[in-house]
Coordinates of C-alpha atoms and ligand atoms in Angstrom, one line a residue:
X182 CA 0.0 0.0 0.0
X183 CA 1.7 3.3 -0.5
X184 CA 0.5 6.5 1.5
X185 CA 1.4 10.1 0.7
X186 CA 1.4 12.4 3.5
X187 CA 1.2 16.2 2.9
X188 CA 3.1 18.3 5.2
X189 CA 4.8 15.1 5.4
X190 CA 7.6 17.4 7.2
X191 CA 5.4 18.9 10.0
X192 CA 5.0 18.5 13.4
X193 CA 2.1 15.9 13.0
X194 CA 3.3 14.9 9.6
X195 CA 6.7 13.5 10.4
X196 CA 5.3 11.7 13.6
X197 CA 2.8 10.0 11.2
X198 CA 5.3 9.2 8.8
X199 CA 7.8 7.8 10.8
X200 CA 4.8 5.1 12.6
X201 CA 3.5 4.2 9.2
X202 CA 7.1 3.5 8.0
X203 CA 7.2 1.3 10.8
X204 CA 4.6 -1.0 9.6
X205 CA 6.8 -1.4 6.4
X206 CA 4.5 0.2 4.0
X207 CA 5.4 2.7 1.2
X208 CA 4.9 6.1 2.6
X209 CA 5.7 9.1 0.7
X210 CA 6.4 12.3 3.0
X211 CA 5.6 15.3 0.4
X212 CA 5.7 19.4 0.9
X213 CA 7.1 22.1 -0.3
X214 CA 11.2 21.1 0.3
X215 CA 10.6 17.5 -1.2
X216 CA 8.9 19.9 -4.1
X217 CA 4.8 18.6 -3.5
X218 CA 3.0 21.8 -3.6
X219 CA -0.9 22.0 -2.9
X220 CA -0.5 25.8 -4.0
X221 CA 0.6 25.7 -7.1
X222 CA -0.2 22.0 -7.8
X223 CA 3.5 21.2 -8.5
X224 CA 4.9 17.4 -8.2
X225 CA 1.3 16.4 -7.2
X226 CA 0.0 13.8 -9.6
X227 CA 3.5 12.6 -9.6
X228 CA 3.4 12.3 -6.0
X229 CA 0.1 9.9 -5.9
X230 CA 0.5 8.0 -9.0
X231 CA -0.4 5.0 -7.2
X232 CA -1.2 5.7 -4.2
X233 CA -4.5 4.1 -2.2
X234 CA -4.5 7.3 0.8
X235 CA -3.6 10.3 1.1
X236 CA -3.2 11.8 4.4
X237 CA -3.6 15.8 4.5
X238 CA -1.3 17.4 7.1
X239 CA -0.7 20.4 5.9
X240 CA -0.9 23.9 7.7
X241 CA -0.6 27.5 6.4
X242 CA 2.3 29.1 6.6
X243 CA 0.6 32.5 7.6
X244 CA -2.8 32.5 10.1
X245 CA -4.0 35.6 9.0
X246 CA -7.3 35.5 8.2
X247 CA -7.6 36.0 4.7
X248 CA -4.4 34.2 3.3
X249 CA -5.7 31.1 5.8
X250 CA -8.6 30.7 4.3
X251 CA -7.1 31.2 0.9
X252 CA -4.6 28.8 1.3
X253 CA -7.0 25.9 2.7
X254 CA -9.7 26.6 -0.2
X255 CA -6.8 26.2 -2.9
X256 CA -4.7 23.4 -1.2
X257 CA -7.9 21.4 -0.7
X258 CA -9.2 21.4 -4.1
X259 CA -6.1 21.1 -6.2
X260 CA -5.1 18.0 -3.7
X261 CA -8.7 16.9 -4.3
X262 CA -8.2 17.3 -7.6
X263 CA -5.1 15.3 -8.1
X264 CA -6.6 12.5 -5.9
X265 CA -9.8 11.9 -8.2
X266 CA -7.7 12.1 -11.6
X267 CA -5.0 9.3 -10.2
X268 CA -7.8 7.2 -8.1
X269 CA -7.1 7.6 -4.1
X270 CA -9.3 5.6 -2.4
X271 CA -9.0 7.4 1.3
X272 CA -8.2 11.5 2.2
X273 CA -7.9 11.9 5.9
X274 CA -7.9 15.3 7.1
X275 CA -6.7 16.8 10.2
X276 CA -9.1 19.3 11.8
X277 CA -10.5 20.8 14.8
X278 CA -13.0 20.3 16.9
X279 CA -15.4 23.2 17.3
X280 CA -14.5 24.8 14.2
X281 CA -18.7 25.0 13.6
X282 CA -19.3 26.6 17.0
X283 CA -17.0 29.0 17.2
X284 CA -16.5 31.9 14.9
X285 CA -12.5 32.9 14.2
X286 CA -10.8 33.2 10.7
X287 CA -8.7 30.2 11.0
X288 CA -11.5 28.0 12.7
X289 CA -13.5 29.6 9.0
X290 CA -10.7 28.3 6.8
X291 CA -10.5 24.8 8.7
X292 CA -14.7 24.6 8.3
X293 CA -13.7 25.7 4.6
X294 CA -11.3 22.4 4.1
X295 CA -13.7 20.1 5.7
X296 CA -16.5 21.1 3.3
X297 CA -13.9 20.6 0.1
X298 CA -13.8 17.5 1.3
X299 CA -17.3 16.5 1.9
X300 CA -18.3 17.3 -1.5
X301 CA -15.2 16.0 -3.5
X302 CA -16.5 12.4 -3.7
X303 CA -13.6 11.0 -2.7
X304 CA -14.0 8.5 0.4
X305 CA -12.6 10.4 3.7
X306 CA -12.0 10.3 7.1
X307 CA -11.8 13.6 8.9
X308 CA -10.4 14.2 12.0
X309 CA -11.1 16.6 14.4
X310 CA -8.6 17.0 17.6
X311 CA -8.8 18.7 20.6
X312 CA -5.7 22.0 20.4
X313 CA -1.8 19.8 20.5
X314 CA 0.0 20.1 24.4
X315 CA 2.8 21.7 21.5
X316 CA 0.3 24.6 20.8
X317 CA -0.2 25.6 24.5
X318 CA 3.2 28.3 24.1
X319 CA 1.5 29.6 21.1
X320 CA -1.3 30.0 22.6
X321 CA 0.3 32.0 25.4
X322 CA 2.3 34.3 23.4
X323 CA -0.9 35.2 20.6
X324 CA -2.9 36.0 24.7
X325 CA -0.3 37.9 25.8
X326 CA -0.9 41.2 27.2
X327 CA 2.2 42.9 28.5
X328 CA 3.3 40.5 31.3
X329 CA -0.3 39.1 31.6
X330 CA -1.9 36.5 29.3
X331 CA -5.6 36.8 29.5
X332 CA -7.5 33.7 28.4
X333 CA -11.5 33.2 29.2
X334 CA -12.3 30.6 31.6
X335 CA -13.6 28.0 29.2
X336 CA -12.8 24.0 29.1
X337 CA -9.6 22.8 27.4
X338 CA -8.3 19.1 26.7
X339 CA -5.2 19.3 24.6
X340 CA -3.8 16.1 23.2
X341 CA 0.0 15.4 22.3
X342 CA 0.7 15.1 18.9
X343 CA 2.4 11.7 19.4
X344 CA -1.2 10.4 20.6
X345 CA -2.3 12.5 17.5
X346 CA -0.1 10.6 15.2
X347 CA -0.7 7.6 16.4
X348 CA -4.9 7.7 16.2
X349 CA -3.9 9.8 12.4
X350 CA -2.0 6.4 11.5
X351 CA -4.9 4.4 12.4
X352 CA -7.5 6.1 10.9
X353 CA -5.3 6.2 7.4
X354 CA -5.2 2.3 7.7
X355 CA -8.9 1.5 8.3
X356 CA -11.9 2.4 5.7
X357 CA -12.7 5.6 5.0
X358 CA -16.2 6.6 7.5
X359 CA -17.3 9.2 5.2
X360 CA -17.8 11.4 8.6
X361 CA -16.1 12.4 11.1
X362 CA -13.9 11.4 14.2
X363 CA -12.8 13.7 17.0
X364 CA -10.4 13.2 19.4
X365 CA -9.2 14.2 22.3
X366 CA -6.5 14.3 25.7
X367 CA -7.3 12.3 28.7
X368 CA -7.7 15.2 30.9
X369 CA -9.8 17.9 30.5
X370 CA -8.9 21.3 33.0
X371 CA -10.0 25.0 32.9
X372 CA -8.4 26.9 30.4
X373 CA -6.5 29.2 32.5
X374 CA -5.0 26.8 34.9
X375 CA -3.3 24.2 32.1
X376 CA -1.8 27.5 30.2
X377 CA -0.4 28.7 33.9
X378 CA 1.3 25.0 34.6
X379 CA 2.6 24.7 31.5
X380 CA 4.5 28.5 31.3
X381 CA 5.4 27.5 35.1
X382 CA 7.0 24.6 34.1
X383 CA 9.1 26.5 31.1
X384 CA 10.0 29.3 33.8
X385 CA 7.9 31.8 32.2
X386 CA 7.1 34.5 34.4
X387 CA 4.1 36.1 32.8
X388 CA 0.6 35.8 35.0
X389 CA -2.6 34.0 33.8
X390 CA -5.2 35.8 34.4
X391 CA -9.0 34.1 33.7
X392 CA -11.2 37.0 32.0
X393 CA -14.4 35.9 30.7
X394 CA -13.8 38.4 27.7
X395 CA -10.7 37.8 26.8
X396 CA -10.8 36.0 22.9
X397 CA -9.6 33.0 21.2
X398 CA -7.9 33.8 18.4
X399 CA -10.4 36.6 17.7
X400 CA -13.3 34.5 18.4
X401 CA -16.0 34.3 21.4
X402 CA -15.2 31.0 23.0
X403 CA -18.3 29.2 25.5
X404 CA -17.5 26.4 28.3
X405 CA -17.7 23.9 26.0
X406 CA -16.8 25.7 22.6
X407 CA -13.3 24.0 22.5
X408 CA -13.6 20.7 24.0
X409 CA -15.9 17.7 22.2
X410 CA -19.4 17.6 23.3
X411 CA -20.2 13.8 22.1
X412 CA -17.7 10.9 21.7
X413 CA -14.4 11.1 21.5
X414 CA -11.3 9.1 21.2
X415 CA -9.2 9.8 23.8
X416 CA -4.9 10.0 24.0
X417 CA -3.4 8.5 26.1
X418 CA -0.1 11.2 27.4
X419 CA -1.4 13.7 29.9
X420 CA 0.1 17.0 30.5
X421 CA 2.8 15.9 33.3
X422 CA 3.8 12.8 31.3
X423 CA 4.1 15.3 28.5
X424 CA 6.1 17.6 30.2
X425 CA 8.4 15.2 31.2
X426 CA 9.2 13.9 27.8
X427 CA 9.5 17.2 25.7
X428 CA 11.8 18.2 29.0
X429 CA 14.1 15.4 27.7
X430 CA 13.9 16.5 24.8
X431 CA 12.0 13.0 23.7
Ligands
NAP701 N1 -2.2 23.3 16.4 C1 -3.2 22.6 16.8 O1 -3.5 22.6 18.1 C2 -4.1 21.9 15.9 C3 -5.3 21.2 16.4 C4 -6.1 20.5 15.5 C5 -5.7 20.4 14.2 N2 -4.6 21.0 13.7 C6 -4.3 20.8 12.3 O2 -3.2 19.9 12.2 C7 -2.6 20.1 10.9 C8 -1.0 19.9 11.1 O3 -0.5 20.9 11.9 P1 1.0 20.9 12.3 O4 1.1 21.8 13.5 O5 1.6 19.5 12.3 O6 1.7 21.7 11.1 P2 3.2 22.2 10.9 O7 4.1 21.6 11.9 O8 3.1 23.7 10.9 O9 3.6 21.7 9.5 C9 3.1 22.2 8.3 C10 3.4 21.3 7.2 O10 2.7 21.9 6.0 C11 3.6 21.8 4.9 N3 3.2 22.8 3.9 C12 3.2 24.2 4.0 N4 2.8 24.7 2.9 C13 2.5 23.7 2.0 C14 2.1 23.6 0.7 N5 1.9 24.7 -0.1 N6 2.0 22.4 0.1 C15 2.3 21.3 0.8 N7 2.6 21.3 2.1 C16 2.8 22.5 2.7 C17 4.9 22.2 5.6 O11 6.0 21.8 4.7 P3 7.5 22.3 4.7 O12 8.2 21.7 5.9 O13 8.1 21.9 3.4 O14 7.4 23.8 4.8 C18 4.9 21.3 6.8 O15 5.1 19.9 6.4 C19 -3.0 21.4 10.4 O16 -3.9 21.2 9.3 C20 -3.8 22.1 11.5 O17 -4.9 22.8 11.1 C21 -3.8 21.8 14.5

């Protein structure tokens, strides 16, 4: 079986990559620097002549919200494009959950993608996760106000991308549901308190302060607008197991 994986060279990509290799199965890490480009469609028939799955890993280099939004519109349907004219049989899709309840322009791009991919007629898995344990510093520095970061007192349960990977792997090697899956971390804290332990643990000074009308990422975020309201799959690395591993530099 051979798999291509698109942002082959990300931070969820190479993870993914490097378990599927494991299994002994042709895998194809694409982007840009290998010269696969869902922008300008360069090297991607090649790519997926004869490949049975794609996986789509990809992320915009830019998170403004125009250019996001832009870039997930074109990527998605000249990879969709590609897949249909040489035959895939599965796209998986990495997205987010909550991106239909909650109203920011990179949340709008992701909501974008998924419906590319709904309509395409291609068999498909996507999944939504839960925000990566790797995201929490951005997440910090983008709520950062002076010495303060403000965040509003919502529910949070990020997941590590090797538990991301891992579930990403499976999916890509079981049929395609034609819906979706979401997915989640095993533990699932106030907002405010997981960003605090987490820039205490990196010896970060700044103070977390819960205000209830402080944004994410532009948006208006609920209790429950971040975290999965049915079933989820959960990971199995909570946050001080994760700590402890990207401290050693694992
Ligand atoms: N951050 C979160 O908390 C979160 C939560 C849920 C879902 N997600 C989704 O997870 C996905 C993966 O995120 P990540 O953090 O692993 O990404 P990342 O580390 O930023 O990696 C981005 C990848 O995209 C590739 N890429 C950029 N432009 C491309 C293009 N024009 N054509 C093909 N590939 C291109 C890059 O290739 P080069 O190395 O060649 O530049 C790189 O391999 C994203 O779709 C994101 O929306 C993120």
């Amino acid at each position: 079986m051979k798999i291509v994986v698109i942002g082959g060279t990300g931070l969820i990509g190479s993870k993914t990559v490097a378990i599927l290799r494991q299994g002994g199965r042709e895998v194809v890490a694409a982007s840009p620097k290998s010269g696969v480009d869902t922008i300008t469609g360069e090297g991607l028939k090649e790519v997926m002549a004869g490949a049975q799955v794609v996986i789509n890993l990809a992320n915009s280099p830019s998170f403004e919200d125009k250019a996001v939004l832009e870039f997930f519109e074109t990527s998605g349907r000249n990879l969709l494009a590609a897949e249909a004219a040489t035959g895939v049989q599965h796209h998986v899709a990495l997205s987010i959950v909550g991106i239909d309840r909650t109203d920011n322009g990179y949340f709008r791009a992701k909501a974008a993608q998924e419906k590319l991919i709904e309509t395409s007629g291609i068999p498909y898995t996507i999944i939504r996760s839960t925000q990566f344990l790797e995201f929490l510093g951005g997440i910090a520095a983008s709520s950062a106000d002076g010495n303060k970061v403000r965040l509003p007192p919502v529910l949070f349960q990020p997941i590590a991308a090797d538990d991301v990977a891992a579930i990403v792997a499976e999916v890509a090697l079981a049929a395609p549901r034609s819906g979706i899956v979401e997915i989640a971390g095993p533990e699932r804290t106030p907002f405010n308190k997981i960003v605090a332990r987490y820039l205490k643990a990196v010896g970060d000074p700044r103070e977390v302060v819960s205000d209830p009308k402080a944004r994410y990422f532009d948006g208006r975020v609920e209790e429950r607008s971040l975290v999965p309201l049915g079933e989820a799959r959960l990971g199995r690395i909570a946050f001080d197991e994760w700590l402890g591993r990207s401290q050693a530099g694992a």
